[in-house]
Amino acid sequence: MMPRLLSVGLFSLIGASRATWIQQEPGVLPYSADRSSWVLHDKVPGEHSIELTVALRVDSDRHAALEKLFWEVSDPKHASYGKHLSMDEITQLLAVPDSRVDVVKHHFEQAGATTLVSPNKDMITVTMSASAAEMALNTSLAFFKHPERSHLRIVRASSHYSLPEHVAREVVMVGELLQFPHVSSIPVLQNLNPVASWPNECDAAGCKGLVTPAVIAQRYKLPKQSDAVRKNTMAVAEYQGQYYKDEDLASFGKSCHRDVKVDTTIGGDKPVPGVEAELDIEYIKAVAPEIPLTVVYDNQYSLLNWVNQITSLADSPLVHSVSYGNDEKQQVSPQYMFTCNAAFMKAGARGLSILFASGDQGVCGRFGCGGTGTKHSPFHPDFPADSPYVTTVGGTDFKGSDIGEETAWSASGGGFSNYFGIPDYQKSAVAAYKASPDANLPPQELWNNSGRGYPDVAALG
C-alpha cells in the first residue's frame, strides 16, 4: 500500500509543479555570506527529517477582533479587564475554516509529511524529509553553522521558497526558512573587578561586589519568605544550545541561600551547562522561589515554534520570560513579525504575560550602526522587544557604589520601532519623554518618531 501512496503523492506534486507557484516572504533576501554571520556548511541529505511551522491566514476581521479583545482584557480601566478567554474560545474567535486547514494539510501530506494542527487551527507543524520539503516548497535546504557555536547547526533555505497558488492564498508564511537567529557571544565571567561596597551575602568569594539575589531583594524590597499564590506559574525560554545542569543550580542555590530548581522541562534537556540558561533560571527563582518554574527549550532556534508551543499548551505557565531576540533588520519579513504578534495577542487574551529583554547592543542592535565615511547608519530596533503586544524589560546599573538610585545601563537596548506605531497606552509617556529637555534626542533621520517606544520597564541587569 505504501508505494501506491507515495506514487499518488508524487503525481500530485508533479501536478503542482505545473501550477503557478507564489514566492513567499518576497521582501526577504535569500542567504548571502556577505550579509550573514552564518556559514553555509553543506547540503541537507534528502532523508534528513525536518520540522517546520506553517502559519495559516486568519481573516482580517477575525484578526481585528482578536486585537480588540487583547487590548480590552489587558487594560485595567476597561470593563473586560482580566476576563481572559479559554483556548477553545480563542479558536472560536479566530474561526479558521476547516477547508483552509485541509488545503494546507493536503499539500504537505501528499509530499510525505506528518502534520499536527495547533489547537487554534492557525498553525500546522509539518515533519518531513528534506527532499520532500524541497519539493513541497520549491526550494533548496542547507545546513548552516556559526563561528561562535561551531558544534551547532541549523537547517535553512539557501534560496527563496514558494507554494502553489491555491495553497499560498491560505498561508502567511512557513517558518523559519529564511530567518537566521542572532547568536550571542558566550559570556566570559572572569577577571571581574566590581567597585561596589555592599556586603557579599553569597558564600562564594567571587560574588563580592556583584548583583546577587540579596542585592536584588534589598533594592526592590522583596520579602524573605512568601506563600505561593495558587495556580501561579512561570517559565523561561532557552535557545542556542543553552541547557542547564542540576548540579550547577544546586551549587548556586547553596552559595546564595536560595531554593533554585526546575519543576518542568519542555522540549528536552541535556546535562551540559550554558551560562545564559543558568542565569535565567537562577535569578527568576531567586526572585520568586515559591513559584513553579518551567523551562521551555526550542532546539529549532525558532521564535515562531516557541510561541506556538506555549500557546498550544492547555495549562501554559502564566508568565514567560525571554532573554533572546533579534533586530527588525534581521527579521525583515513583515509576515514573520505579523505572525509572531498574532501569537502574542493570543497569549495575552488567555492571560499569559510575555516579557522580552530589550537587547544588549544599545540603539544600534545586533546589526550595528556602521556607516560610510562620516555618515551614521539609522538605528536598528529589536524584535520582538518592540512588539506592542509584549512587555519589554531594559537593564539598569546603580549610579554609585552602593545599593541605591539606578541609571540606564549604557548597552541596554531601546528606541522606537520602524514597523509598529505608538500604542495608546504609552502615547502620553512617549510624548512627555520627547518633550523633556533631558531626552537629548539624536538626529531625526536616525530613528522613527512615530514608532512604538521601548523598553516598557527597566531593572537591574
Tab-separated table of C-alpha atoms in Angstrom:
chain	number	residue	atom	x	y	z
A	1	MET	CA	0.000	0.000	0.000
A	2	MET	CA	2.871	2.401	0.784
A	3	PRO	CA	4.285	2.501	-2.815
A	4	ARG	CA	0.821	3.419	-4.114
A	5	LEU	CA	0.507	6.279	-1.601
A	6	LEU	CA	3.953	7.578	-2.498
A	7	SER	CA	3.141	7.437	-6.179
A	8	VAL	CA	-0.101	9.344	-5.623
A	9	GLY	CA	1.833	11.980	-3.682
A	10	LEU	CA	4.454	12.213	-6.420
A	11	PHE	CA	1.863	12.699	-9.152
A	12	SER	CA	0.137	15.347	-7.018
A	13	LEU	CA	3.388	17.270	-6.686
A	14	ILE	CA	4.063	16.902	-10.402
A	15	GLY	CA	0.659	18.455	-10.936
A	16	ALA	CA	1.554	21.235	-8.517
A	17	SER	CA	4.785	21.845	-10.419
A	18	ARG	CA	2.716	22.740	-13.458
A	19	ALA	CA	0.640	25.194	-11.445
A	20	THR	CA	1.561	28.773	-10.641
A	21	TRP	CA	3.960	28.971	-7.690
A	22	ILE	CA	3.900	32.064	-5.481
A	23	GLN	CA	7.109	33.205	-3.807
A	24	GLN	CA	6.688	33.559	-0.036
A	25	GLU	CA	8.098	36.373	2.126
A	26	PRO	CA	9.215	38.224	-1.006
A	27	GLY	CA	10.800	41.061	0.971
A	28	VAL	CA	13.449	38.788	2.477
A	29	LEU	CA	16.684	38.493	0.553
A	30	PRO	CA	17.991	34.941	0.140
A	31	TYR	CA	21.029	33.852	2.117
A	32	SER	CA	24.286	35.577	1.291
A	33	ALA	CA	27.611	35.068	3.045
A	34	ASP	CA	28.238	38.813	2.661
A	35	ARG	CA	25.196	39.699	4.789
A	36	SER	CA	25.059	36.843	7.283
A	37	SER	CA	27.209	35.769	10.219
A	38	TRP	CA	26.118	32.190	9.495
A	39	VAL	CA	28.195	29.988	7.179
A	40	LEU	CA	26.690	27.602	4.638
A	41	HIS	CA	28.082	24.227	5.679
A	42	ASP	CA	26.592	21.536	3.484
A	43	LYS	CA	23.578	20.344	1.565
A	44	VAL	CA	20.959	18.645	3.760
A	45	PRO	CA	20.734	14.903	2.958
A	46	GLY	CA	17.415	14.019	1.399
A	47	GLU	CA	16.469	11.596	4.172
A	48	HIS	CA	17.156	14.108	6.980
A	49	SER	CA	13.969	14.846	8.953
A	50	ILE	CA	12.986	18.481	9.452
A	51	GLU	CA	10.163	20.229	11.288
A	52	LEU	CA	8.556	23.445	10.062
A	53	THR	CA	5.743	25.686	11.339
A	54	VAL	CA	3.188	26.748	8.736
A	55	ALA	CA	1.227	29.866	9.691
A	56	LEU	CA	-2.266	29.885	8.207
A	57	ARG	CA	-4.105	33.003	7.156
A	58	VAL	CA	-6.585	34.387	9.668
A	59	ASP	CA	-9.355	36.501	8.121
A	60	SER	CA	-8.753	40.215	8.683
A	61	ASP	CA	-11.985	40.760	10.617
A	62	ARG	CA	-11.102	37.863	12.956
A	63	HIS	CA	-7.586	39.230	13.455
A	64	ALA	CA	-9.047	42.644	14.277
A	65	ALA	CA	-11.451	41.050	16.763
A	66	LEU	CA	-8.530	39.300	18.465
A	67	GLU	CA	-6.580	42.534	18.771
A	68	LYS	CA	-9.597	44.401	20.133
A	69	LEU	CA	-10.154	41.736	22.763
A	70	PHE	CA	-6.431	41.652	23.631
A	71	TRP	CA	-6.423	45.370	24.480
A	72	GLU	CA	-9.684	45.169	26.424
A	73	VAL	CA	-8.652	42.326	28.738
A	74	SER	CA	-5.234	43.954	29.234
A	75	ASP	CA	-6.485	47.424	30.164
A	76	PRO	CA	-7.112	47.912	33.917
A	77	LYS	CA	-9.540	50.715	33.085
A	78	HIS	CA	-11.691	48.594	30.768
A	79	ALA	CA	-14.760	46.700	31.953
A	80	SER	CA	-13.377	43.497	30.400
A	81	TYR	CA	-10.034	43.697	32.193
A	82	GLY	CA	-8.930	40.257	33.338
A	83	LYS	CA	-11.808	38.460	31.572
A	84	HIS	CA	-9.483	36.138	29.701
A	85	LEU	CA	-10.598	33.605	27.129
A	86	SER	CA	-10.054	29.853	27.162
A	87	MET	CA	-8.146	28.114	24.392
A	88	ASP	CA	-11.434	26.917	22.853
A	89	GLU	CA	-12.830	30.456	22.914
A	90	ILE	CA	-9.721	31.724	21.097
A	91	THR	CA	-10.274	29.020	18.466
A	92	GLN	CA	-13.879	30.111	18.027
A	93	LEU	CA	-12.830	33.754	17.792
A	94	LEU	CA	-10.254	33.100	15.058
A	95	ALA	CA	-12.682	30.846	13.168
A	96	VAL	CA	-10.104	29.452	10.737
A	97	PRO	CA	-12.188	27.423	8.237
A	98	ASP	CA	-11.596	23.672	8.149
A	99	SER	CA	-11.383	23.934	4.365
A	100	ARG	CA	-8.317	26.199	4.721
A	101	VAL	CA	-6.673	23.768	7.104
A	102	ASP	CA	-7.436	20.861	4.778
A	103	VAL	CA	-5.903	22.538	1.715
A	104	VAL	CA	-2.606	23.159	3.504
A	105	LYS	CA	-2.542	19.768	5.221
A	106	HIS	CA	-3.235	18.007	1.933
A	107	HIS	CA	-0.362	19.762	0.171
A	108	PHE	CA	2.233	18.725	2.737
A	109	GLU	CA	0.804	15.276	3.449
A	110	GLN	CA	0.864	14.489	-0.272
A	111	ALA	CA	4.569	15.301	-0.125
A	112	GLY	CA	5.006	12.706	2.638
A	113	ALA	CA	4.719	14.922	5.732
A	114	THR	CA	3.044	14.160	9.013
A	115	THR	CA	1.058	17.150	10.226
A	116	LEU	CA	-0.095	18.456	13.591
A	117	VAL	CA	-2.711	21.213	13.636
A	118	SER	CA	-2.489	23.613	16.582
A	119	PRO	CA	-5.494	23.822	18.920
A	120	ASN	CA	-6.403	27.233	17.469
A	121	LYS	CA	-6.139	25.886	13.873
A	122	ASP	CA	-3.941	28.807	12.797
A	123	MET	CA	-0.648	26.898	12.693
A	124	ILE	CA	0.369	23.488	11.385
A	125	THR	CA	3.574	21.726	12.375
A	126	VAL	CA	4.861	19.599	9.498
A	127	THR	CA	7.515	16.922	9.850
A	128	MET	CA	9.025	15.519	6.665
A	129	SER	CA	12.204	14.529	4.896
A	130	ALA	CA	14.377	17.291	3.479
A	131	SER	CA	13.887	16.064	-0.072
A	132	ALA	CA	10.103	16.116	0.335
A	133	ALA	CA	10.238	19.603	1.863
A	134	GLU	CA	12.337	20.888	-1.014
A	135	MET	CA	9.754	19.613	-3.484
A	136	ALA	CA	6.764	20.882	-1.493
A	137	LEU	CA	8.357	24.335	-1.076
A	138	ASN	CA	10.230	24.575	-4.389
A	139	THR	CA	13.498	25.448	-2.639
A	140	SER	CA	16.890	24.079	-1.563
A	141	LEU	CA	17.790	23.328	2.051
A	142	ALA	CA	21.228	23.504	3.636
A	143	PHE	CA	22.965	23.141	6.978
A	144	PHE	CA	24.372	26.383	8.376
A	145	LYS	CA	26.912	26.799	11.159
A	146	HIS	CA	28.048	29.778	13.198
A	147	PRO	CA	31.644	30.668	14.143
A	148	GLU	CA	30.595	31.346	17.753
A	149	ARG	CA	28.947	27.924	18.209
A	150	SER	CA	30.603	25.599	15.698
A	151	HIS	CA	29.100	22.486	17.331
A	152	LEU	CA	25.582	23.645	16.460
A	153	ARG	CA	23.892	23.708	13.094
A	154	ILE	CA	20.533	24.786	11.757
A	155	VAL	CA	18.564	23.996	8.614
A	156	ARG	CA	17.510	26.922	6.458
A	157	ALA	CA	16.584	27.555	2.838
A	158	SER	CA	19.532	28.651	0.718
A	159	SER	CA	17.140	30.260	-1.772
A	160	HIS	CA	13.611	31.666	-1.833
A	161	TYR	CA	10.726	29.295	-1.230
A	162	SER	CA	7.315	29.119	-2.896
A	163	LEU	CA	3.929	27.448	-2.629
A	164	PRO	CA	1.348	26.541	-5.297
A	165	GLU	CA	-1.098	29.397	-5.774
A	166	HIS	CA	-4.077	27.589	-4.254
A	167	VAL	CA	-2.019	26.814	-1.115
A	168	ALA	CA	-0.233	30.168	-0.928
A	169	ARG	CA	-3.520	32.054	-0.627
A	170	GLU	CA	-4.226	30.182	2.615
A	171	VAL	CA	-0.750	30.647	4.170
A	172	VAL	CA	1.044	33.654	5.685
A	173	MET	CA	4.500	32.076	5.862
A	174	VAL	CA	6.474	28.911	6.607
A	175	GLY	CA	8.878	29.347	9.484
A	176	GLU	CA	11.667	29.501	9.856
A	177	LEU	CA	13.163	29.031	6.406
A	178	LEU	CA	14.695	32.453	5.831
A	179	GLN	CA	15.259	33.853	9.335
A	180	PHE	CA	18.764	33.399	10.761
A	181	PRO	CA	18.940	33.840	14.546
A	182	HIS	CA	21.396	36.097	16.270
A	183	VAL	CA	23.979	34.102	18.199
A	184	SER	CA	25.358	35.776	21.291
A	185	SER	CA	28.998	35.502	22.166
A	186	ILE	CA	29.486	33.114	25.061
A	187	PRO	CA	29.676	35.318	28.184
A	188	VAL	CA	33.046	35.367	29.899
A	189	LEU	CA	32.614	35.809	33.649
A	190	GLN	CA	36.264	36.124	34.592
A	191	ASN	CA	38.511	38.868	35.927
A	192	LEU	CA	35.552	40.913	37.132
A	193	ASN	CA	36.566	43.975	39.140
A	194	PRO	CA	33.417	45.362	40.750
A	195	VAL	CA	33.720	48.569	42.751
A	196	ALA	CA	30.555	48.069	44.765
A	197	SER	CA	30.691	48.480	48.538
A	198	TRP	CA	27.804	46.268	49.664
A	199	PRO	CA	28.449	43.076	51.641
A	200	ASN	CA	28.614	39.737	49.866
A	201	GLU	CA	25.793	37.527	51.148
A	202	CYS	CA	26.762	34.582	48.939
A	203	ASP	CA	29.370	32.156	50.244
A	204	ALA	CA	31.448	32.288	47.051
A	205	ALA	CA	34.114	34.990	47.275
A	206	GLY	CA	33.767	35.664	43.544
A	207	CYS	CA	30.306	37.132	44.108
A	208	LYS	CA	31.703	40.099	46.070
A	209	GLY	CA	30.511	43.362	44.583
A	210	LEU	CA	28.185	41.688	42.077
A	211	VAL	CA	24.396	41.944	41.810
A	212	THR	CA	23.433	38.857	43.783
A	213	PRO	CA	19.926	37.720	44.782
A	214	ALA	CA	20.359	39.500	48.124
A	215	VAL	CA	21.133	42.789	46.359
A	216	ILE	CA	18.015	42.485	44.233
A	217	ALA	CA	15.924	41.633	47.290
A	218	GLN	CA	17.191	44.687	49.186
A	219	ARG	CA	16.817	47.093	46.276
A	220	TYR	CA	13.271	46.019	45.406
A	221	LYS	CA	12.153	45.216	48.958
A	222	LEU	CA	11.349	41.583	48.237
A	223	PRO	CA	10.077	39.606	51.236
A	224	LYS	CA	12.371	36.982	52.695
A	225	GLN	CA	9.566	34.478	52.519
A	226	SER	CA	6.142	34.416	50.937
A	227	ASP	CA	3.427	31.924	50.162
A	228	ALA	CA	2.898	30.845	46.581
A	229	VAL	CA	-0.410	32.018	45.156
A	230	ARG	CA	-2.384	29.014	43.979
A	231	LYS	CA	-2.034	28.356	40.227
A	232	ASN	CA	0.781	30.894	39.785
A	233	THR	CA	3.359	29.552	37.315
A	234	MET	CA	6.313	30.933	35.361
A	235	ALA	CA	8.658	29.873	32.579
A	236	VAL	CA	11.890	30.815	30.834
A	237	ALA	CA	12.645	30.165	27.160
A	238	GLU	CA	16.038	28.846	26.087
A	239	TYR	CA	17.606	28.643	22.634
A	240	GLN	CA	21.094	28.475	21.114
A	241	GLY	CA	22.063	25.167	22.720
A	242	GLN	CA	21.673	26.712	26.170
A	243	TYR	CA	20.928	23.944	28.669
A	244	TYR	CA	21.174	23.773	32.435
A	245	LYS	CA	22.760	21.333	34.850
A	246	ASP	CA	21.019	20.486	38.104
A	247	GLU	CA	24.341	20.360	39.950
A	248	ASP	CA	25.128	23.948	38.907
A	249	LEU	CA	21.731	25.189	40.045
A	250	ALA	CA	22.146	23.431	43.382
A	251	SER	CA	25.628	24.939	43.839
A	252	PHE	CA	24.333	28.451	43.155
A	253	GLY	CA	21.367	27.939	45.466
A	254	LYS	CA	23.568	26.667	48.289
A	255	SER	CA	26.066	29.515	47.941
A	256	CYS	CA	23.490	32.311	47.683
A	257	HIS	CA	20.949	30.724	50.044
A	258	ARG	CA	18.130	30.346	47.555
A	259	ASP	CA	15.980	27.395	46.535
A	260	VAL	CA	16.763	27.017	42.829
A	261	LYS	CA	15.217	24.145	40.920
A	262	VAL	CA	13.372	23.465	37.678
A	263	ASP	CA	9.979	21.845	38.084
A	264	THR	CA	9.216	21.035	34.435
A	265	THR	CA	11.230	20.941	31.214
A	266	ILE	CA	9.505	21.112	27.831
A	267	GLY	CA	11.496	20.219	24.746
A	268	GLY	CA	14.153	18.112	26.447
A	269	ASP	CA	17.355	18.945	28.237
A	270	LYS	CA	20.974	17.847	28.075
A	271	PRO	CA	23.269	17.856	31.125
A	272	VAL	CA	25.554	20.439	29.509
A	273	PRO	CA	25.549	23.812	31.244
A	274	GLY	CA	25.014	27.125	29.467
A	275	VAL	CA	25.767	30.422	31.187
A	276	GLU	CA	22.723	32.281	29.832
A	277	ALA	CA	20.256	29.497	30.603
A	278	GLU	CA	21.527	29.042	34.126
A	279	LEU	CA	21.471	32.790	34.834
A	280	ASP	CA	17.862	32.945	33.636
A	281	ILE	CA	16.855	30.062	35.896
A	282	GLU	CA	18.872	31.123	38.947
A	283	TYR	CA	17.620	34.696	39.042
A	284	ILE	CA	13.957	34.130	38.270
A	285	LYS	CA	13.891	31.553	41.076
A	286	ALA	CA	15.849	33.885	43.343
A	287	VAL	CA	13.071	36.467	42.946
A	288	ALA	CA	10.151	34.028	43.203
A	289	PRO	CA	11.378	30.762	44.755
A	290	GLU	CA	7.891	29.542	45.650
A	291	ILE	CA	6.541	29.710	42.084
A	292	PRO	CA	6.860	26.510	39.994
A	293	LEU	CA	9.290	27.050	37.084
A	294	THR	CA	9.112	25.541	33.593
A	295	VAL	CA	11.983	25.656	31.101
A	296	VAL	CA	10.732	25.727	27.502
A	297	TYR	CA	13.575	24.688	25.248
A	298	ASP	CA	13.444	25.130	21.475
A	299	ASN	CA	16.163	23.381	19.513
A	300	GLN	CA	14.915	24.827	16.226
A	301	TYR	CA	16.231	28.320	17.029
A	302	SER	CA	12.683	29.406	16.258
A	303	LEU	CA	10.723	32.148	17.982
A	304	LEU	CA	7.689	31.105	15.958
A	305	ASN	CA	7.957	27.485	17.063
A	306	TRP	CA	8.373	28.580	20.698
A	307	VAL	CA	5.304	30.807	20.724
A	308	ASN	CA	3.313	28.052	19.015
A	309	GLN	CA	4.488	25.707	21.784
A	310	ILE	CA	3.363	27.903	24.654
A	311	THR	CA	0.015	28.893	23.105
A	312	SER	CA	-0.772	25.242	22.350
A	313	LEU	CA	-0.349	24.154	25.969
A	314	ALA	CA	-3.676	23.636	27.710
A	315	ASP	CA	-2.126	24.712	31.025
A	316	SER	CA	0.608	27.083	29.845
A	317	PRO	CA	2.678	28.896	32.509
A	318	LEU	CA	1.196	32.309	33.245
A	319	VAL	CA	4.446	34.310	32.964
A	320	HIS	CA	7.065	33.737	30.244
A	321	SER	CA	10.482	35.389	30.470
A	322	VAL	CA	12.621	35.501	27.305
A	323	SER	CA	16.133	36.950	27.165
A	324	TYR	CA	16.622	36.405	23.426
A	325	GLY	CA	15.722	38.454	20.381
A	326	ASN	CA	16.797	39.827	17.015
A	327	ASP	CA	16.830	43.112	15.166
A	328	GLU	CA	13.888	44.095	12.994
A	329	LYS	CA	16.630	44.268	10.364
A	330	GLN	CA	17.296	40.556	10.852
A	331	GLN	CA	13.596	39.694	10.770
A	332	VAL	CA	12.902	41.713	7.669
A	333	SER	CA	9.748	39.804	6.776
A	334	PRO	CA	6.584	41.680	7.782
A	335	GLN	CA	4.812	38.316	7.538
A	336	TYR	CA	7.104	36.866	10.204
A	337	MET	CA	6.550	39.703	12.673
A	338	PHE	CA	2.803	39.795	11.913
A	339	THR	CA	2.544	36.067	12.678
A	340	CYS	CA	4.502	36.363	15.928
A	341	ASN	CA	2.406	39.342	17.023
A	342	ALA	CA	-0.822	37.436	16.389
A	343	ALA	CA	0.512	34.651	18.621
A	344	PHE	CA	1.476	37.193	21.311
A	345	MET	CA	-2.087	38.531	21.200
A	346	LYS	CA	-3.492	35.018	21.582
A	347	ALA	CA	-1.306	34.554	24.646
A	348	GLY	CA	-2.398	37.860	26.165
A	349	ALA	CA	-6.063	37.143	25.508
A	350	ARG	CA	-5.650	33.929	27.519
A	351	GLY	CA	-3.992	35.786	30.409
A	352	LEU	CA	-0.391	34.825	29.641
A	353	SER	CA	2.218	37.530	30.246
A	354	ILE	CA	5.283	37.577	27.968
A	355	LEU	CA	8.356	39.575	28.963
A	356	PHE	CA	11.229	40.082	26.497
A	357	ALA	CA	14.669	41.543	27.109
A	358	SER	CA	15.221	44.818	25.262
A	359	GLY	CA	18.603	43.698	23.921
A	360	ASP	CA	22.158	44.468	24.945
A	361	GLN	CA	23.617	46.336	21.972
A	362	GLY	CA	22.097	49.766	22.624
A	363	VAL	CA	20.166	51.516	19.850
A	364	CYS	CA	22.276	50.003	17.081
A	365	GLY	CA	21.164	46.456	17.834
A	366	ARG	CA	22.886	43.304	16.721
A	367	PHE	CA	23.130	44.535	13.129
A	368	GLY	CA	25.228	47.541	14.117
A	369	CYS	CA	25.145	51.184	13.015
A	370	GLY	CA	28.322	51.303	10.971
A	371	GLY	CA	28.035	53.832	8.191
A	372	THR	CA	30.265	55.019	5.379
A	373	GLY	CA	32.674	57.862	5.962
A	374	THR	CA	31.114	60.368	8.348
A	375	LYS	CA	27.544	59.140	7.746
A	376	HIS	CA	25.903	57.287	10.634
A	377	SER	CA	23.514	54.448	9.746
A	378	PRO	CA	19.981	54.530	11.198
A	379	PHE	CA	19.319	52.745	14.476
A	380	HIS	CA	18.124	49.138	14.447
A	381	PRO	CA	15.215	48.429	16.808
A	382	ASP	CA	14.976	44.993	18.387
A	383	PHE	CA	12.235	42.465	17.642
A	384	PRO	CA	10.229	41.183	19.426
A	385	ALA	CA	11.228	43.768	22.041
A	386	ASP	CA	9.486	46.480	20.019
A	387	SER	CA	6.282	44.486	19.625
A	388	PRO	CA	3.346	46.361	21.212
A	389	TYR	CA	1.928	43.044	22.444
A	390	VAL	CA	4.668	42.113	24.921
A	391	THR	CA	6.273	43.760	27.942
A	392	THR	CA	9.871	44.733	27.256
A	393	VAL	CA	12.436	44.972	30.041
A	394	GLY	CA	15.600	47.060	29.843
A	395	GLY	CA	18.668	46.998	32.064
A	396	THR	CA	19.970	49.409	34.682
A	397	ASP	CA	23.107	49.953	36.777
A	398	PHE	CA	23.500	51.560	40.167
A	399	LYS	CA	24.552	55.193	39.949
A	400	GLY	CA	27.084	54.771	42.704
A	401	SER	CA	28.898	52.040	44.553
A	402	ASP	CA	26.077	51.315	46.989
A	403	ILE	CA	22.554	49.914	46.709
A	404	GLY	CA	20.552	52.959	45.784
A	405	GLU	CA	19.464	55.034	42.821
A	406	GLU	CA	19.751	53.461	39.377
A	407	THR	CA	20.664	54.722	35.927
A	408	ALA	CA	20.162	53.205	32.481
A	409	TRP	CA	22.737	50.604	31.521
A	410	SER	CA	24.696	52.038	28.604
A	411	ALA	CA	24.347	48.903	26.442
A	412	SER	CA	20.666	48.289	27.174
A	413	GLY	CA	18.528	48.078	24.060
A	414	GLY	CA	15.872	50.688	23.454
A	415	GLY	CA	14.409	53.027	20.904
A	416	PHE	CA	11.441	53.313	18.573
A	417	SER	CA	10.077	50.698	16.203
A	418	ASN	CA	10.240	51.109	12.446
A	419	TYR	CA	7.237	48.804	11.950
A	420	PHE	CA	4.794	49.344	14.814
A	421	GLY	CA	3.091	52.586	15.731
A	422	ILE	CA	2.800	54.072	19.214
A	423	PRO	CA	0.104	52.142	21.125
A	424	ASP	CA	-2.482	54.173	23.006
A	425	TYR	CA	-1.267	53.029	26.423
A	426	GLN	CA	2.099	54.759	26.022
A	427	LYS	CA	1.243	57.817	23.913
A	428	SER	CA	1.318	60.278	26.796
A	429	ALA	CA	4.519	58.801	28.274
A	430	VAL	CA	6.295	58.881	24.907
A	431	ALA	CA	5.164	62.442	24.243
A	432	ALA	CA	6.402	63.557	27.669
A	433	TYR	CA	9.754	61.862	27.113
A	434	LYS	CA	10.272	63.535	23.741
A	435	ALA	CA	9.291	66.929	25.139
A	436	SER	CA	11.743	66.688	28.041
A	437	PRO	CA	14.959	68.711	27.662
A	438	ASP	CA	16.769	65.801	29.317
A	439	ALA	CA	15.889	63.481	26.430
A	440	ASN	CA	18.787	64.796	24.313
A	441	LEU	CA	17.279	63.188	21.228
A	442	PRO	CA	19.562	62.127	18.360
A	443	PRO	CA	19.090	63.428	14.781
A	444	GLN	CA	15.624	62.599	13.475
A	445	GLU	CA	16.904	60.752	10.401
A	446	LEU	CA	18.318	58.010	12.625
A	447	TRP	CA	15.045	56.887	14.246
A	448	ASN	CA	11.291	56.687	13.679
A	449	ASN	CA	9.442	59.429	15.540
A	450	SER	CA	6.078	57.669	15.160
A	451	GLY	CA	7.175	54.214	16.340
A	452	ARG	CA	6.366	52.233	19.475
A	453	GLY	CA	8.855	53.134	22.211
A	454	TYR	CA	10.643	50.509	24.273
A	455	PRO	CA	11.541	49.251	26.845
A	456	ASP	CA	8.393	49.472	28.929
A	457	VAL	CA	10.224	48.988	32.255
A	458	ALA	CA	13.818	48.545	33.373
A	459	ALA	CA	15.565	46.861	36.284
A	460	LEU	CA	18.992	45.736	37.441
A	461	GLY	CA	20.569	43.501	34.822
